[in-house]
Amino acid sequence: MSLRRAHIVYILFILICTQTFAEDGSQLWLRFEKVSAEISAKRTIKTKSVDPTVLLAKQELEDYWKGNNVELLIDRKLTKLKDGFKITSSGSKLQIVANKPAGLLYAAYHILQKQNEGAEITHYNVEEIPSYDIRILNHWDNLDRTVERGYAGYSLWKWAELPQVLSPRYEEYARANASIGINATVLNNVNASPQILTPEYLTKVKALADIFRKYGIKVYLSVNFSSPKVIGGLENSDPLNKDVQLWWKNKVKEIYQLIPDFGGFLVKANSEGQPGPQDYGRTHADGANMLADAIKPYSGMIMWRAFVYNPTKEDRAKQAYQEFVPLDGQFRDNVIIQIKNGPIDFQPREPFTPLFGAMRNTAQMVEFQITQEYLGFSNHLVYLAPLFKETLDSDAYADGAGTTIAKITDGTVRKISKSAIAGVANIGEDVNWTGHHFAQANWFAFGKLAWNHQLSSEDIAKEWLKLTFTKDETFVKDVTDMMLTSRETVVNYMMPLGLHHIFAFDHHYGPEPWGNMPGGRADWMPWYYHNANEKGVGFNRTTSGSNAVVQYNEPLRSLFNDIQTCPENLILWFHHVSWDHKMKSGLTLWEEICTHYDRGVQDVRAYQRLWDKMESYVDAQRFKEIQSKLKIQIKDAVWWKDACLLYFQTFSRKPIPYYIERPIHELEELKKIKLPLKHHN
Ligand code: GCU
């Protein structure tokens, strides 16, 4: 071989290597290979539709589908499919039918994903109807591009250069969402700036909506309840004030002129200092209905959040129920109450919010947090599908046994005009979108469960791994096991047995069970939640305590109320338990707590070992980046264990059982750690 040829071969080799191995995670789970000219000449992708979404589906298949002929059809009679699809195969043809254009796009991604997973799809018959009508991401993105509780860099939305400059990532974002069935997005933080509703910002919003439309994604906005006063110059924002009502009507009209398929508003009102109808002596229903009336002519929705609590003597966990149950039945049919999965705030484990089982005549939706505010930010590997499923599968006993949160919110138990499910996004400007490569799995899992809440966490994990890394069986099996246990692991090293909210003040990353800010709100202090003293630990929410148990339907009420029947993974949520209490394992509560913290640490050590063994299956960059994150996670797990055990030991006054790993820190040294407030990034 001549030197010149050798040189060319070498360059080609490098190119192939970088193509195959240079990996930064930016492609997410979308790693379809372009089909060769030969394959594309052999098969046809046909449709009569000229709808841009259908044409996009056709294009995706033209580019990546290696299988047989495909026909894409819209059948307006098939309303029962909603925005799902039906695929049937006959001979060498796949016929895909949908009621809506987006259904065909979802079907295209469905078969492309199956193809990439290596599934047999020549003879393929399937019907998919989504569990929820609205599958929505909530971005907590501020207009200055900081992200509240965002850990993957600044916001994707470059407001300053919109609408003139359109980052290519807007379309990539839309495509990624469409590929997992997400069909709606709230662009801005629930702590909303009134500025978002100014004409200047609305033209920016329109630019994004115009890009997302083809992907079947509707844009929603978080609105500040004081907008009429702040940007409209009105005297107040009282929902019963005719001028205020008119201001909203006109504002809504202005929005729909720009964005004809605008989705609606998300509202955080009278919560954590945000303005709301109660500022004028009105109720949440007055506020929500006023907006609902303004948006009704355009078929828009109002998602009204139930995340409300005040620093009163009342147990924080009871307050959403107390505010909203009396209003049951008073909301318009285009209002849906958006309820966090747990009654406090996205903790590693909470029981479900009892409101789900109590409102009979009000549409309700679950809000999950995909961003890991309380789960190690984007440093810890925590696969959230098991957490999402735990809530969805919880039986609220709303109409006797079997009324799960999934069935209440998807419209099975009681018909609701539009069902919905929300996830607080973990997406930012980082190259890999989510900060941690494995956090992509949580975005993916949210989409998949919003589409079909019957899917198992395991199947979703496997699918994601195959699409994102490799189909190799050993890799998929071992890493799936790690993912599936990872949520319980974080519960163990942070807050086992129902402990909650013992985080360092405000930034919610590290442990601070001793935390106390003189003069600060009690319900923001760890001691408010753990109540540790020389007798025991835990929050007494039984009939002899705050009586939060009464908000649950029977048999849960009695089950939670009795220390003997309360599930142990929530025992310290509902009970103040003596250090010597005998647990089911035969250990005392103190020993059991120690054992859980230790198990959490040992499991992260096992993840490190497992990941190192996976080196040959994964590209160098992602392997290394995940390896580095696991190093942080193990340090943090040990930090959590030592901080919590050494602190609680000052009350229990018992030895840490000798079979568990010894603390490596001094309590006093841990108390000195002050992390900078990471409110935004
Ligand atoms: C949590 C979070 C806040 C957020 C709030 C909400 O309290 O820490 O940053 O604004 O939830 O959901 O509104």
PDB file of C-alpha atoms in Angstrom, residues 358-591:
ATOM      1  CA  ALA A 358     -61.461  12.659  47.870  1.00  0.00           C
ATOM      2  CA  MET A 359     -62.570  14.876  44.988  1.00  0.00           C
ATOM      3  CA  ARG A 360     -65.415  13.171  43.177  1.00  0.00           C
ATOM      4  CA  ASN A 361     -66.541  15.859  40.788  1.00  0.00           C
ATOM      5  CA  THR A 362     -63.384  17.578  39.725  1.00  0.00           C
ATOM      6  CA  ALA A 363     -60.911  16.583  37.039  1.00  0.00           C
ATOM      7  CA  GLN A 364     -57.519  15.788  38.523  1.00  0.00           C
ATOM      8  CA  MET A 365     -54.088  15.147  37.105  1.00  0.00           C
ATOM      9  CA  VAL A 366     -50.820  13.981  38.623  1.00  0.00           C
ATOM     10  CA  GLU A 367     -47.712  16.131  38.579  1.00  0.00           C
ATOM     11  CA  PHE A 368     -44.472  14.199  38.819  1.00  0.00           C
ATOM     12  CA  GLN A 369     -41.035  15.688  39.084  1.00  0.00           C
ATOM     13  CA  ILE A 370     -38.644  14.361  36.485  1.00  0.00           C
ATOM     14  CA  THR A 371     -35.942  16.781  37.541  1.00  0.00           C
ATOM     15  CA  GLN A 372     -34.285  15.351  40.646  1.00  0.00           C
ATOM     16  CA  GLU A 373     -34.730  18.226  43.067  1.00  0.00           C
ATOM     17  CA  TYR A 374     -34.749  15.889  46.057  1.00  0.00           C
ATOM     18  CA  LEU A 375     -32.971  12.949  44.501  1.00  0.00           C
ATOM     19  CA  GLY A 376     -29.358  14.006  44.076  1.00  0.00           C
ATOM     20  CA  PHE A 377     -29.852  16.486  41.212  1.00  0.00           C
ATOM     21  CA  SER A 378     -28.176  15.269  38.037  1.00  0.00           C
ATOM     22  CA  ASN A 379     -25.411  13.634  40.057  1.00  0.00           C
ATOM     23  CA  HIS A 380     -27.235  10.537  41.246  1.00  0.00           C
ATOM     24  CA  LEU A 381     -28.365   7.649  39.123  1.00  0.00           C
ATOM     25  CA  VAL A 382     -32.010   7.231  40.087  1.00  0.00           C
ATOM     26  CA  TYR A 383     -34.448   5.658  37.656  1.00  0.00           C
ATOM     27  CA  LEU A 384     -37.833   7.141  38.408  1.00  0.00           C
ATOM     28  CA  ALA A 385     -40.297   4.830  36.654  1.00  0.00           C
ATOM     29  CA  PRO A 386     -40.773   2.780  39.872  1.00  0.00           C
ATOM     30  CA  LEU A 387     -41.597   5.989  41.763  1.00  0.00           C
ATOM     31  CA  PHE A 388     -44.093   7.103  39.092  1.00  0.00           C
ATOM     32  CA  LYS A 389     -45.675   3.654  39.020  1.00  0.00           C
ATOM     33  CA  GLU A 390     -45.898   3.470  42.799  1.00  0.00           C
ATOM     34  CA  THR A 391     -48.207   6.489  42.755  1.00  0.00           C
ATOM     35  CA  LEU A 392     -50.178   5.523  39.654  1.00  0.00           C
ATOM     36  CA  ASP A 393     -50.794   2.026  40.988  1.00  0.00           C
ATOM     37  CA  SER A 394     -51.758   3.188  44.486  1.00  0.00           C
ATOM     38  CA  ASP A 395     -55.323   2.369  45.325  1.00  0.00           C
ATOM     39  CA  ALA A 396     -57.083   5.463  46.648  1.00  0.00           C
ATOM     40  CA  TYR A 397     -60.256   3.488  47.413  1.00  0.00           C
ATOM     41  CA  ALA A 398     -62.253   6.384  45.982  1.00  0.00           C
ATOM     42  CA  ASP A 399     -65.095   4.061  44.939  1.00  0.00           C
ATOM     43  CA  GLY A 400     -64.097   0.950  46.817  1.00  0.00           C
ATOM     44  CA  ALA A 401     -61.123  -1.215  45.969  1.00  0.00           C
ATOM     45  CA  GLY A 402     -59.468  -0.822  42.596  1.00  0.00           C
ATOM     46  CA  THR A 403     -59.754   2.928  42.170  1.00  0.00           C
ATOM     47  CA  THR A 404     -56.105   3.555  41.560  1.00  0.00           C
ATOM     48  CA  ILE A 405     -54.651   6.989  40.936  1.00  0.00           C
ATOM     49  CA  ALA A 406     -54.100   5.901  37.328  1.00  0.00           C
ATOM     50  CA  LYS A 407     -57.787   5.091  36.907  1.00  0.00           C
ATOM     51  CA  ILE A 408     -58.947   8.242  38.663  1.00  0.00           C
ATOM     52  CA  THR A 409     -56.798  10.494  36.508  1.00  0.00           C
ATOM     53  CA  ASP A 410     -57.177   8.750  33.146  1.00  0.00           C
ATOM     54  CA  GLY A 411     -60.959   9.049  33.208  1.00  0.00           C
ATOM     55  CA  THR A 412     -61.783   5.376  33.867  1.00  0.00           C
ATOM     56  CA  VAL A 413     -63.386   5.931  37.268  1.00  0.00           C
ATOM     57  CA  ARG A 414     -65.206   9.124  36.334  1.00  0.00           C
ATOM     58  CA  LYS A 415     -65.343  10.632  32.906  1.00  0.00           C
ATOM     59  CA  ILE A 416     -63.314  13.788  32.523  1.00  0.00           C
ATOM     60  CA  SER A 417     -63.392  15.999  29.477  1.00  0.00           C
ATOM     61  CA  LYS A 418     -59.621  15.826  28.928  1.00  0.00           C
ATOM     62  CA  SER A 419     -57.276  13.694  30.982  1.00  0.00           C
ATOM     63  CA  ALA A 420     -53.713  14.791  31.591  1.00  0.00           C
ATOM     64  CA  ILE A 421     -50.444  13.974  33.295  1.00  0.00           C
ATOM     65  CA  ALA A 422     -47.525  16.333  33.920  1.00  0.00           C
ATOM     66  CA  GLY A 423     -43.810  15.925  34.541  1.00  0.00           C
ATOM     67  CA  VAL A 424     -41.483  18.705  35.673  1.00  0.00           C
ATOM     68  CA  ALA A 425     -38.777  18.559  33.028  1.00  0.00           C
ATOM     69  CA  ASN A 426     -35.118  17.771  33.693  1.00  0.00           C
ATOM     70  CA  ILE A 427     -34.011  19.208  30.387  1.00  0.00           C
ATOM     71  CA  GLY A 428     -31.469  21.955  29.947  1.00  0.00           C
ATOM     72  CA  GLU A 429     -28.834  23.256  27.600  1.00  0.00           C
ATOM     73  CA  ASP A 430     -26.297  20.531  28.396  1.00  0.00           C
ATOM     74  CA  VAL A 431     -25.118  18.551  25.401  1.00  0.00           C
ATOM     75  CA  ASN A 432     -26.692  15.409  26.807  1.00  0.00           C
ATOM     76  CA  TRP A 433     -29.884  17.353  27.672  1.00  0.00           C
ATOM     77  CA  THR A 434     -30.313  16.108  31.238  1.00  0.00           C
ATOM     78  CA  GLY A 435     -26.927  16.420  32.953  1.00  0.00           C
ATOM     79  CA  HIS A 436     -26.648  12.702  33.773  1.00  0.00           C
ATOM     80  CA  HIS A 437     -26.895  10.231  30.923  1.00  0.00           C
ATOM     81  CA  PHE A 438     -29.197   8.063  32.993  1.00  0.00           C
ATOM     82  CA  ALA A 439     -31.504  11.002  33.688  1.00  0.00           C
ATOM     83  CA  GLN A 440     -32.529  10.736  30.040  1.00  0.00           C
ATOM     84  CA  ALA A 441     -34.240   7.526  31.076  1.00  0.00           C
ATOM     85  CA  ASN A 442     -36.544   9.521  33.357  1.00  0.00           C
ATOM     86  CA  TRP A 443     -37.690  11.818  30.559  1.00  0.00           C
ATOM     87  CA  PHE A 444     -38.190   8.716  28.418  1.00  0.00           C
ATOM     88  CA  ALA A 445     -40.047   6.842  31.171  1.00  0.00           C
ATOM     89  CA  PHE A 446     -42.354   9.757  31.850  1.00  0.00           C
ATOM     90  CA  GLY A 447     -43.339   9.878  28.181  1.00  0.00           C
ATOM     91  CA  LYS A 448     -43.810   6.131  27.950  1.00  0.00           C
ATOM     92  CA  LEU A 449     -45.973   5.965  31.088  1.00  0.00           C
ATOM     93  CA  ALA A 450     -48.016   8.966  30.021  1.00  0.00           C
ATOM     94  CA  TRP A 451     -48.692   7.063  26.836  1.00  0.00           C
ATOM     95  CA  ASN A 452     -49.366   3.773  28.573  1.00  0.00           C
ATOM     96  CA  HIS A 453     -49.419   3.632  32.349  1.00  0.00           C
ATOM     97  CA  GLN A 454     -49.681  -0.150  32.246  1.00  0.00           C
ATOM     98  CA  LEU A 455     -46.117  -0.567  31.022  1.00  0.00           C
ATOM     99  CA  SER A 456     -43.730  -2.001  33.561  1.00  0.00           C
ATOM    100  CA  SER A 457     -40.707  -0.094  34.823  1.00  0.00           C
ATOM    101  CA  GLU A 458     -38.617  -3.016  33.691  1.00  0.00           C
ATOM    102  CA  ASP A 459     -39.830  -3.005  30.101  1.00  0.00           C
ATOM    103  CA  ILE A 460     -39.311   0.723  29.834  1.00  0.00           C
ATOM    104  CA  ALA A 461     -35.783   0.452  31.239  1.00  0.00           C
ATOM    105  CA  LYS A 462     -34.902  -2.330  28.819  1.00  0.00           C
ATOM    106  CA  GLU A 463     -36.275  -0.455  25.868  1.00  0.00           C
ATOM    107  CA  TRP A 464     -34.401   2.685  26.822  1.00  0.00           C
ATOM    108  CA  LEU A 465     -31.129   0.823  27.320  1.00  0.00           C
ATOM    109  CA  LYS A 466     -31.390  -0.936  23.986  1.00  0.00           C
ATOM    110  CA  LEU A 467     -32.163   2.276  22.158  1.00  0.00           C
ATOM    111  CA  THR A 468     -29.601   4.353  24.017  1.00  0.00           C
ATOM    112  CA  PHE A 469     -26.640   2.016  24.523  1.00  0.00           C
ATOM    113  CA  THR A 470     -26.634  -1.506  23.159  1.00  0.00           C
ATOM    114  CA  LYS A 471     -28.844  -4.535  22.686  1.00  0.00           C
ATOM    115  CA  ASP A 472     -26.278  -6.802  24.292  1.00  0.00           C
ATOM    116  CA  GLU A 473     -28.177  -9.083  26.652  1.00  0.00           C
ATOM    117  CA  THR A 474     -25.716  -9.077  29.531  1.00  0.00           C
ATOM    118  CA  PHE A 475     -25.531  -5.324  29.506  1.00  0.00           C
ATOM    119  CA  VAL A 476     -29.290  -4.881  29.279  1.00  0.00           C
ATOM    120  CA  LYS A 477     -30.009  -7.386  32.015  1.00  0.00           C
ATOM    121  CA  ASP A 478     -27.446  -6.173  34.539  1.00  0.00           C
ATOM    122  CA  VAL A 479     -28.004  -2.497  33.964  1.00  0.00           C
ATOM    123  CA  THR A 480     -31.788  -2.936  34.089  1.00  0.00           C
ATOM    124  CA  ASP A 481     -31.378  -4.519  37.525  1.00  0.00           C
ATOM    125  CA  MET A 482     -29.351  -1.547  38.647  1.00  0.00           C
ATOM    126  CA  MET A 483     -31.914   0.913  37.319  1.00  0.00           C
ATOM    127  CA  LEU A 484     -34.825  -0.921  38.901  1.00  0.00           C
ATOM    128  CA  THR A 485     -33.309  -0.913  42.369  1.00  0.00           C
ATOM    129  CA  SER A 486     -31.876   2.594  42.152  1.00  0.00           C
ATOM    130  CA  ARG A 487     -34.943   4.392  43.498  1.00  0.00           C
ATOM    131  CA  GLU A 488     -35.095   2.210  46.605  1.00  0.00           C
ATOM    132  CA  THR A 489     -31.379   2.733  47.002  1.00  0.00           C
ATOM    133  CA  VAL A 490     -31.700   6.507  47.128  1.00  0.00           C
ATOM    134  CA  VAL A 491     -34.562   6.148  49.610  1.00  0.00           C
ATOM    135  CA  ASN A 492     -32.297   3.998  51.753  1.00  0.00           C
ATOM    136  CA  TYR A 493     -29.307   6.307  51.876  1.00  0.00           C
ATOM    137  CA  MET A 494     -31.363   9.506  52.117  1.00  0.00           C
ATOM    138  CA  MET A 495     -34.672   8.929  53.869  1.00  0.00           C
ATOM    139  CA  PRO A 496     -35.702   5.373  54.620  1.00  0.00           C
ATOM    140  CA  LEU A 497     -38.848   4.169  56.402  1.00  0.00           C
ATOM    141  CA  GLY A 498     -40.918   7.268  55.634  1.00  0.00           C
ATOM    142  CA  LEU A 499     -38.456   9.917  56.796  1.00  0.00           C
ATOM    143  CA  HIS A 500     -38.822  13.035  54.678  1.00  0.00           C
ATOM    144  CA  HIS A 501     -37.622  16.553  54.038  1.00  0.00           C
ATOM    145  CA  ILE A 502     -34.447  16.383  56.092  1.00  0.00           C
ATOM    146  CA  PHE A 503     -32.513  18.211  53.402  1.00  0.00           C
ATOM    147  CA  ALA A 504     -30.224  21.162  53.762  1.00  0.00           C
ATOM    148  CA  PHE A 505     -32.195  24.368  53.662  1.00  0.00           C
ATOM    149  CA  ASP A 506     -33.493  25.365  50.249  1.00  0.00           C
ATOM    150  CA  HIS A 507     -30.966  23.713  47.961  1.00  0.00           C
ATOM    151  CA  HIS A 508     -32.336  20.241  48.739  1.00  0.00           C
ATOM    152  CA  TYR A 509     -29.133  18.396  47.933  1.00  0.00           C
ATOM    153  CA  GLY A 510     -27.289  17.307  51.028  1.00  0.00           C
ATOM    154  CA  PRO A 511     -28.420  16.119  54.462  1.00  0.00           C
ATOM    155  CA  GLU A 512     -29.158  18.554  57.233  1.00  0.00           C
ATOM    156  CA  PRO A 513     -31.406  16.766  59.717  1.00  0.00           C
ATOM    157  CA  TRP A 514     -30.151  19.215  62.359  1.00  0.00           C
ATOM    158  CA  GLY A 515     -31.104  22.184  60.139  1.00  0.00           C
ATOM    159  CA  ASN A 516     -32.687  25.128  61.869  1.00  0.00           C
ATOM    160  CA  MET A 517     -32.904  28.710  60.747  1.00  0.00           C
ATOM    161  CA  PRO A 518     -33.829  30.922  63.649  1.00  0.00           C
ATOM    162  CA  GLY A 519     -37.006  32.748  62.717  1.00  0.00           C
ATOM    163  CA  GLY A 520     -37.523  30.612  59.596  1.00  0.00           C
ATOM    164  CA  ARG A 521     -40.751  28.852  58.682  1.00  0.00           C
ATOM    165  CA  ALA A 522     -41.232  25.696  60.736  1.00  0.00           C
ATOM    166  CA  ASP A 523     -42.542  23.779  57.734  1.00  0.00           C
ATOM    167  CA  TRP A 524     -39.278  24.386  55.928  1.00  0.00           C
ATOM    168  CA  MET A 525     -37.215  22.902  58.785  1.00  0.00           C
ATOM    169  CA  PRO A 526     -36.087  19.287  58.967  1.00  0.00           C
ATOM    170  CA  TRP A 527     -37.024  18.940  62.656  1.00  0.00           C
ATOM    171  CA  TYR A 528     -40.640  19.735  61.740  1.00  0.00           C
ATOM    172  CA  TYR A 529     -40.656  16.519  59.717  1.00  0.00           C
ATOM    173  CA  HIS A 530     -38.518  14.074  61.699  1.00  0.00           C
ATOM    174  CA  ASN A 531     -39.377  15.101  65.287  1.00  0.00           C
ATOM    175  CA  ALA A 532     -36.440  13.133  66.674  1.00  0.00           C
ATOM    176  CA  ASN A 533     -36.132  13.066  70.455  1.00  0.00           C
ATOM    177  CA  GLU A 534     -34.845  10.629  73.048  1.00  0.00           C
ATOM    178  CA  LYS A 535     -38.049   8.568  72.750  1.00  0.00           C
ATOM    179  CA  GLY A 536     -38.072   8.061  69.023  1.00  0.00           C
ATOM    180  CA  VAL A 537     -38.463   9.620  65.602  1.00  0.00           C
ATOM    181  CA  GLY A 538     -41.166  10.318  63.005  1.00  0.00           C
ATOM    182  CA  PHE A 539     -44.219  12.495  62.376  1.00  0.00           C
ATOM    183  CA  ASN A 540     -47.319  11.466  64.257  1.00  0.00           C
ATOM    184  CA  ARG A 541     -50.060  11.845  61.674  1.00  0.00           C
ATOM    185  CA  THR A 542     -52.384   9.366  63.353  1.00  0.00           C
ATOM    186  CA  THR A 543     -55.626  10.191  65.125  1.00  0.00           C
ATOM    187  CA  SER A 544     -53.551  10.996  68.198  1.00  0.00           C
ATOM    188  CA  GLY A 545     -51.348  13.339  66.195  1.00  0.00           C
ATOM    189  CA  SER A 546     -52.060  15.651  63.252  1.00  0.00           C
ATOM    190  CA  ASN A 547     -54.767  13.237  62.089  1.00  0.00           C
ATOM    191  CA  ALA A 548     -53.676  13.410  58.439  1.00  0.00           C
ATOM    192  CA  VAL A 549     -54.714   9.756  58.210  1.00  0.00           C
ATOM    193  CA  VAL A 550     -58.345  10.840  58.237  1.00  0.00           C
ATOM    194  CA  GLN A 551     -57.898  12.247  54.741  1.00  0.00           C
ATOM    195  CA  TYR A 552     -57.415   8.735  53.360  1.00  0.00           C
ATOM    196  CA  ASN A 553     -60.341   6.477  52.542  1.00  0.00           C
ATOM    197  CA  GLU A 554     -60.831   3.236  54.436  1.00  0.00           C
ATOM    198  CA  PRO A 555     -59.183   0.778  54.657  1.00  0.00           C
ATOM    199  CA  LEU A 556     -56.112   3.000  54.252  1.00  0.00           C
ATOM    200  CA  ARG A 557     -57.076   5.276  57.117  1.00  0.00           C
ATOM    201  CA  SER A 558     -57.052   2.438  59.639  1.00  0.00           C
ATOM    202  CA  LEU A 559     -54.122   0.741  57.991  1.00  0.00           C
ATOM    203  CA  PHE A 560     -51.928   3.830  58.230  1.00  0.00           C
ATOM    204  CA  ASN A 561     -53.242   4.732  61.679  1.00  0.00           C
ATOM    205  CA  ASP A 562     -52.163   1.495  63.327  1.00  0.00           C
ATOM    206  CA  ILE A 563     -48.439   1.111  63.845  1.00  0.00           C
ATOM    207  CA  GLN A 564     -48.811  -2.643  63.473  1.00  0.00           C
ATOM    208  CA  THR A 565     -50.362  -2.423  60.008  1.00  0.00           C
ATOM    209  CA  CYS A 566     -48.785   0.732  58.634  1.00  0.00           C
ATOM    210  CA  PRO A 567     -46.456  -0.251  55.770  1.00  0.00           C
ATOM    211  CA  GLU A 568     -42.952  -0.030  57.166  1.00  0.00           C
ATOM    212  CA  ASN A 569     -41.689   1.985  54.236  1.00  0.00           C
ATOM    213  CA  LEU A 570     -43.987   4.798  55.471  1.00  0.00           C
ATOM    214  CA  ILE A 571     -43.919   4.153  59.189  1.00  0.00           C
ATOM    215  CA  LEU A 572     -42.071   7.361  60.095  1.00  0.00           C
ATOM    216  CA  TRP A 573     -44.332   9.358  57.798  1.00  0.00           C
ATOM    217  CA  PHE A 574     -47.344   8.424  59.876  1.00  0.00           C
ATOM    218  CA  HIS A 575     -45.957   7.581  63.309  1.00  0.00           C
ATOM    219  CA  HIS A 576     -43.569   8.806  65.925  1.00  0.00           C
ATOM    220  CA  VAL A 577     -41.895   5.498  66.617  1.00  0.00           C
ATOM    221  CA  SER A 578     -39.860   4.506  69.633  1.00  0.00           C
ATOM    222  CA  TRP A 579     -36.218   3.642  69.007  1.00  0.00           C
ATOM    223  CA  ASP A 580     -36.871   0.223  70.516  1.00  0.00           C
ATOM    224  CA  HIS A 581     -39.949  -0.556  68.447  1.00  0.00           C
ATOM    225  CA  LYS A 582     -39.684  -4.097  67.074  1.00  0.00           C
ATOM    226  CA  MET A 583     -39.790  -4.094  63.294  1.00  0.00           C
ATOM    227  CA  LYS A 584     -40.935  -7.016  61.131  1.00  0.00           C
ATOM    228  CA  SER A 585     -37.314  -8.031  60.623  1.00  0.00           C
ATOM    229  CA  GLY A 586     -36.918  -8.538  64.381  1.00  0.00           C
ATOM    230  CA  LEU A 587     -34.587  -5.543  64.576  1.00  0.00           C
ATOM    231  CA  THR A 588     -35.350  -2.486  66.668  1.00  0.00           C
ATOM    232  CA  LEU A 589     -36.280   0.685  64.819  1.00  0.00           C
ATOM    233  CA  TRP A 590     -32.808   2.117  65.505  1.00  0.00           C
ATOM    234  CA  GLU A 591     -31.076  -0.968  64.097  1.00  0.00           C
TER     235      GLU A 591
END
